[in-house]
Amino acid sequence: MVLETLTAIWANILSVLDQFPEENVAIIVYVTGTLIALWCWYRLMTRLPTPIGGILWIVAFAILATPTISEGPNSALAPAIFGLIFGVLTKEHVLIWSNLSLILFVIGTGLLIGFCWSKYTANKTARSV
């Protein structure tokens, strides 16, 4: 009885997912998973000292959310970390450096924005005192 109910529920979920194209479902699942992982990582990093927690959050963000375009007939938007891992496994130096440079660019941009934000908030609190 319970197994039949679970089978019916699973069939209904799959029928709902069949209405959307595969590319959209993959992107929605990836974005949702990234947001959940970054929120959990943020909650962990708030317990660390401010600069260390912020830097580690930026690194996690860059690893999870830096996009790139995959190659091949089914090319689509993909995380750059997958391209980096694939490049390391296949020893394709161009693929390694292109994906690594994207990730490092996002880390550098995040660190620059974080530095400017910390200076802004420090200046704002100094003025209010």
Backbone as numpy.savetxt, mean C-alpha at the origin, in Angstrom:
# Nx Ny Nz CAx CAy CAz Cx Cy Cz
-27.22 -29.47 7.53 -28.03 -28.28 7.53 -27.17 -27.01 7.53
-26.19 -26.96 8.43 -25.32 -25.79 8.53 -24.45 -25.69 7.28
-23.96 -26.83 6.81 -23.12 -26.83 5.61 -23.90 -26.35 4.39
-25.14 -26.72 4.28 -25.97 -26.26 3.16 -26.21 -24.75 3.24
-26.40 -24.25 4.45 -26.60 -22.80 4.63 -25.34 -22.05 4.25
-24.18 -22.52 4.69 -22.91 -21.87 4.35 -22.64 -21.93 2.84
-22.99 -23.04 2.22 -22.82 -23.18 0.77 -23.70 -22.19 0.03
-24.93 -22.01 0.50 -25.85 -21.06 -0.13 -25.35 -19.63 0.05
-24.84 -19.30 1.23 -24.31 -17.95 1.47 -23.11 -17.70 0.58
-22.21 -18.68 0.48 -21.02 -18.54 -0.36 -21.40 -18.37 -1.83
-22.40 -19.10 -2.28 -22.86 -18.99 -3.67 -23.43 -17.60 -3.93
-24.15 -17.04 -2.95 -24.68 -15.68 -3.11 -23.56 -14.65 -3.18
-22.54 -14.81 -2.35 -21.41 -13.87 -2.38 -20.71 -13.95 -3.73
-20.48 -15.14 -4.23 -19.80 -15.29 -5.52 -20.64 -14.75 -6.67
-21.96 -14.89 -6.58 -22.82 -14.36 -7.65 -22.78 -12.83 -7.66
-22.65 -12.21 -6.48 -22.53 -10.76 -6.42 -21.19 -10.32 -7.04
-20.12 -11.05 -6.73 -18.81 -10.70 -7.26 -18.71 -10.93 -8.77
-19.50 -11.83 -9.31 -19.48 -12.09 -10.75 -20.00 -10.91 -11.57
-20.70 -9.99 -10.95 -21.25 -8.84 -11.66 -20.17 -7.81 -12.00
-19.05 -7.83 -11.29 -17.99 -6.84 -11.49 -16.87 -7.46 -12.32
-16.21 -6.64 -13.16 -15.04 -7.14 -13.89 -13.91 -7.51 -12.93
-13.09 -8.47 -13.34 -12.02 -8.97 -12.48 -11.04 -7.87 -12.09
-10.73 -6.97 -13.02 -9.76 -5.91 -12.74 -10.26 -5.01 -11.61
-11.54 -4.67 -11.63 -12.09 -3.80 -10.60 -12.11 -4.49 -9.24
-12.45 -5.76 -9.21 -12.47 -6.49 -7.94 -11.06 -6.57 -7.37
-10.07 -6.83 -8.23 -8.69 -6.92 -7.76 -8.22 -5.59 -7.19
-8.53 -4.50 -7.85 -8.10 -3.19 -7.38 -8.83 -2.82 -6.09
-10.12 -3.11 -5.99 -10.88 -2.81 -4.78 -10.33 -3.62 -3.60
-10.06 -4.88 -3.81 -9.51 -5.72 -2.74 -8.13 -5.22 -2.34
-7.29 -4.85 -3.31 -5.94 -4.36 -3.02 -6.00 -3.05 -2.23
-6.82 -2.11 -2.67 -6.91 -0.81 -1.99 -7.48 -0.99 -0.58
-8.52 -1.81 -0.45 -9.10 -2.04 0.87 -8.10 -2.72 1.79
-7.41 -3.71 1.30 -6.40 -4.40 2.11 -5.27 -3.48 2.52
-4.84 -2.61 1.59 -3.78 -1.66 1.89 -4.23 -0.67 2.96
-5.46 -0.17 2.85 -5.97 0.76 3.85 -6.06 0.11 5.23
-6.52 -1.12 5.28 -6.62 -1.83 6.57 -5.23 -2.07 7.15
-4.28 -2.51 6.31 -2.92 -2.75 6.80 -2.26 -1.47 7.27
-2.45 -0.37 6.53 -1.85 0.90 6.94 -2.49 1.44 8.21
-3.78 1.24 8.39 -4.44 1.67 9.62 -3.90 0.88 10.81
-3.75 -0.43 10.65 -3.20 -1.26 11.72 -1.75 -0.86 12.02
-0.98 -0.60 10.97 0.41 -0.19 11.15 0.48 1.17 11.84
-0.44 2.07 11.50 -0.50 3.38 12.15 -0.77 3.23 13.64
-1.71 2.35 13.98 -2.03 2.14 15.39 -0.82 1.59 16.15
-0.01 0.76 15.51 1.21 0.27 16.15 2.27 1.37 16.27
2.40 2.19 15.23 3.45 3.20 15.20 3.17 4.37 16.13
1.93 4.57 16.57 1.64 5.66 17.49 2.24 5.39 18.87
2.62 4.17 19.15 3.23 3.84 20.42 4.73 4.07 20.44
5.33 4.30 19.29 6.76 4.57 19.18 7.01 6.07 19.26
8.25 6.48 19.51 8.56 7.91 19.47 8.22 8.51 18.11
7.88 9.79 18.10 7.33 10.46 16.92 8.15 10.27 15.64
9.45 10.59 15.62 10.12 10.47 14.32 10.25 9.02 13.85
10.49 8.08 14.75 10.67 6.69 14.35 9.36 6.11 13.83
8.26 6.35 14.55 6.96 5.85 14.12 6.54 6.43 12.78
6.77 7.73 12.59 6.42 8.36 11.32 7.24 7.83 10.16
8.53 7.64 10.39 9.40 7.13 9.32 9.01 5.70 8.95
8.76 4.86 9.95 8.37 3.48 9.65 7.01 3.42 8.97
6.10 4.34 9.31 4.80 4.37 8.63 4.98 4.76 7.16
5.85 5.72 6.90 6.11 6.14 5.51 6.72 4.99 4.72
7.64 4.25 5.32 8.25 3.10 4.63 7.20 2.04 4.33
6.34 1.74 5.30 5.27 0.75 5.05 4.32 1.24 3.97
3.98 2.53 4.00 3.12 3.10 2.97 3.75 2.96 1.59
5.04 3.27 1.49 5.72 3.19 0.20 5.78 1.75 -0.31
6.01 0.82 0.57 6.10 -0.59 0.15 4.73 -1.10 -0.30
3.69 -0.73 0.42 2.35 -1.25 0.09 1.66 -0.50 -1.04
1.86 0.80 -1.12 0.99 1.61 -1.97 1.66 2.22 -3.20
2.95 2.03 -3.40 3.60 2.59 -4.58 3.14 1.81 -5.81
2.50 2.49 -6.77 1.99 1.77 -7.94 3.02 1.69 -9.06
2.84 0.73 -9.92 3.61 0.60 -11.15 2.70 -0.10 -12.16
3.14 -0.14 -13.39 2.38 -0.82 -14.43 3.06 -2.15 -14.72
2.31 -3.23 -14.61 2.87 -4.54 -14.90 3.01 -4.71 -16.41
3.86 -5.63 -16.80 4.10 -5.86 -18.22 3.34 -7.09 -18.69
3.23 -7.23 -19.99 2.59 -8.40 -20.54 1.22 -8.11 -21.11
0.55 -9.13 -21.64 -0.76 -8.94 -22.26 -1.84 -8.55 -21.26
-1.69 -8.93 -20.01 -2.67 -8.58 -18.98 -2.16 -7.44 -18.11
-1.48 -6.47 -18.71 -0.87 -5.41 -17.91 -1.94 -4.58 -17.23
-1.65 -4.25 -16.00 -2.57 -3.47 -15.19 -1.78 -2.78 -14.08
-2.49 -2.05 -13.27 -1.88 -1.39 -12.13 -1.50 -2.43 -11.09
-0.25 -2.35 -10.59 0.23 -3.32 -9.61 1.13 -2.61 -8.61
1.29 -3.18 -7.41 2.22 -2.59 -6.46 3.66 -2.76 -6.94
4.48 -1.75 -6.71 5.86 -1.79 -7.18 6.68 -2.85 -6.45
6.28 -3.21 -5.24 7.03 -4.23 -4.51 6.97 -5.57 -5.23
5.84 -5.87 -5.88 5.75 -7.13 -6.64 6.68 -7.11 -7.84
6.77 -5.96 -8.51 7.70 -5.83 -9.62 9.14 -5.95 -9.15
9.44 -5.40 -7.98 10.78 -5.49 -7.41 11.12 -6.94 -7.08
10.22 -7.64 -6.43 10.46 -9.05 -6.09 10.61 -9.89 -7.35
9.75 -9.64 -8.35 9.85 -10.38 -9.60 11.18 -10.10 -10.29
11.62 -8.84 -10.26 12.91 -8.50 -10.86 14.07 -9.17 -10.16
14.01 -9.28 -8.83 15.07 -9.96 -8.08 15.07 -11.45 -8.42
13.88 -12.05 -8.49 13.81 -13.49 -8.79 14.28 -13.82 -10.20
13.97 -12.94 -11.15 14.38 -13.20 -12.54 15.70 -12.54 -12.91
16.29 -11.79 -11.96 17.57 -11.11 -12.15 17.54 -10.11 -13.30
16.40 -9.42 -13.46 16.27 -8.36 -14.45 16.59 -7.04 -13.77
17.78 -6.52 -14.04 18.24 -5.32 -13.34 17.41 -4.09 -13.66
16.93 -3.98 -14.87 16.09 -2.82 -15.23 14.81 -2.81 -14.41
14.19 -3.96 -14.26 12.96 -4.08 -13.47 13.22 -3.79 -12.00
14.34 -4.27 -11.49 14.70 -4.02 -10.09 14.85 -2.53 -9.85
15.67 -1.88 -10.68 15.97 -0.46 -10.44 14.78 0.45 -10.69
13.95 0.11 -11.68 12.79 0.97 -11.93 11.79 0.91 -10.78
11.53 -0.28 -10.25 10.59 -0.40 -9.14 11.18 0.11 -7.83
12.47 -0.15 -7.61 13.11 0.35 -6.40 13.17 1.88 -6.40
13.41 2.47 -7.57 13.45 3.93 -7.64 12.07 4.54 -7.36
11.01 3.89 -7.80 9.66 4.37 -7.49 9.39 4.32 -5.98
9.77 3.22 -5.35 9.54 3.09 -3.91 10.38 4.11 -3.15
11.64 4.28 -3.54 12.50 5.25 -2.85 12.02 6.68 -3.08
11.45 6.96 -4.26 10.90 8.28 -4.51 9.73 8.57 -3.58
8.86 7.59 -3.38 7.72 7.78 -2.47 8.22 7.95 -1.04
9.23 7.18 -0.64 9.78 7.33 0.71 10.38 8.72 0.87
11.17 9.16 -0.11 11.79 10.49 -0.04 10.76 11.60 0.01
9.74 11.50 -0.81 8.67 12.51 -0.82 7.94 12.51 0.53
7.66 11.34 1.07 6.99 11.25 2.37 7.85 11.82 3.49
9.15 11.55 3.45 10.03 12.11 4.47 10.11 13.63 4.36
10.14 14.15 3.16 10.17 15.61 2.97 8.89 16.24 3.48
7.75 15.67 3.15 6.47 16.19 3.62 6.39 16.08 5.15
6.85 14.96 5.70 6.85 14.80 7.15 7.74 15.80 7.85
8.91 16.09 7.26 9.80 17.09 7.84 9.15 18.47 7.83
8.57 18.84 6.69 7.90 20.15 6.60 6.73 20.23 7.57
5.98 19.13 7.71 4.84 19.12 8.62 5.29 19.26 10.07
6.38 18.58 10.45 6.87 18.68 11.83 7.38 20.09 12.12
8.02 20.72 11.16 8.47 22.11 11.35 7.26 23.05 11.47
6.25 22.80 10.68 5.03 23.63 10.72 4.35 23.51 12.07
4.17 22.28 12.55 3.49 22.11 13.83 4.34 22.61 14.99
5.67 22.48 14.92 6.54 23.00 15.98 6.46 24.53 16.01
6.44 25.16 14.84 6.34 26.62 14.75 4.97 27.08 15.22
3.94 26.33 14.90 2.57 26.69 15.30 2.40 26.62 16.81
2.97 25.58 17.44 2.86 25.46 18.90 3.74 26.50 19.59
4.87 26.86 19.00 5.74 27.88 19.60 5.06 29.24 19.58
4.32 29.55 18.54 3.60 30.82 18.46 2.44 30.90 19.44
1.78 29.76 19.69 0.60 29.79 20.56 0.97 29.87 22.03
2.23 29.57 22.37 2.64 29.61 23.78 2.99 30.99 24.20
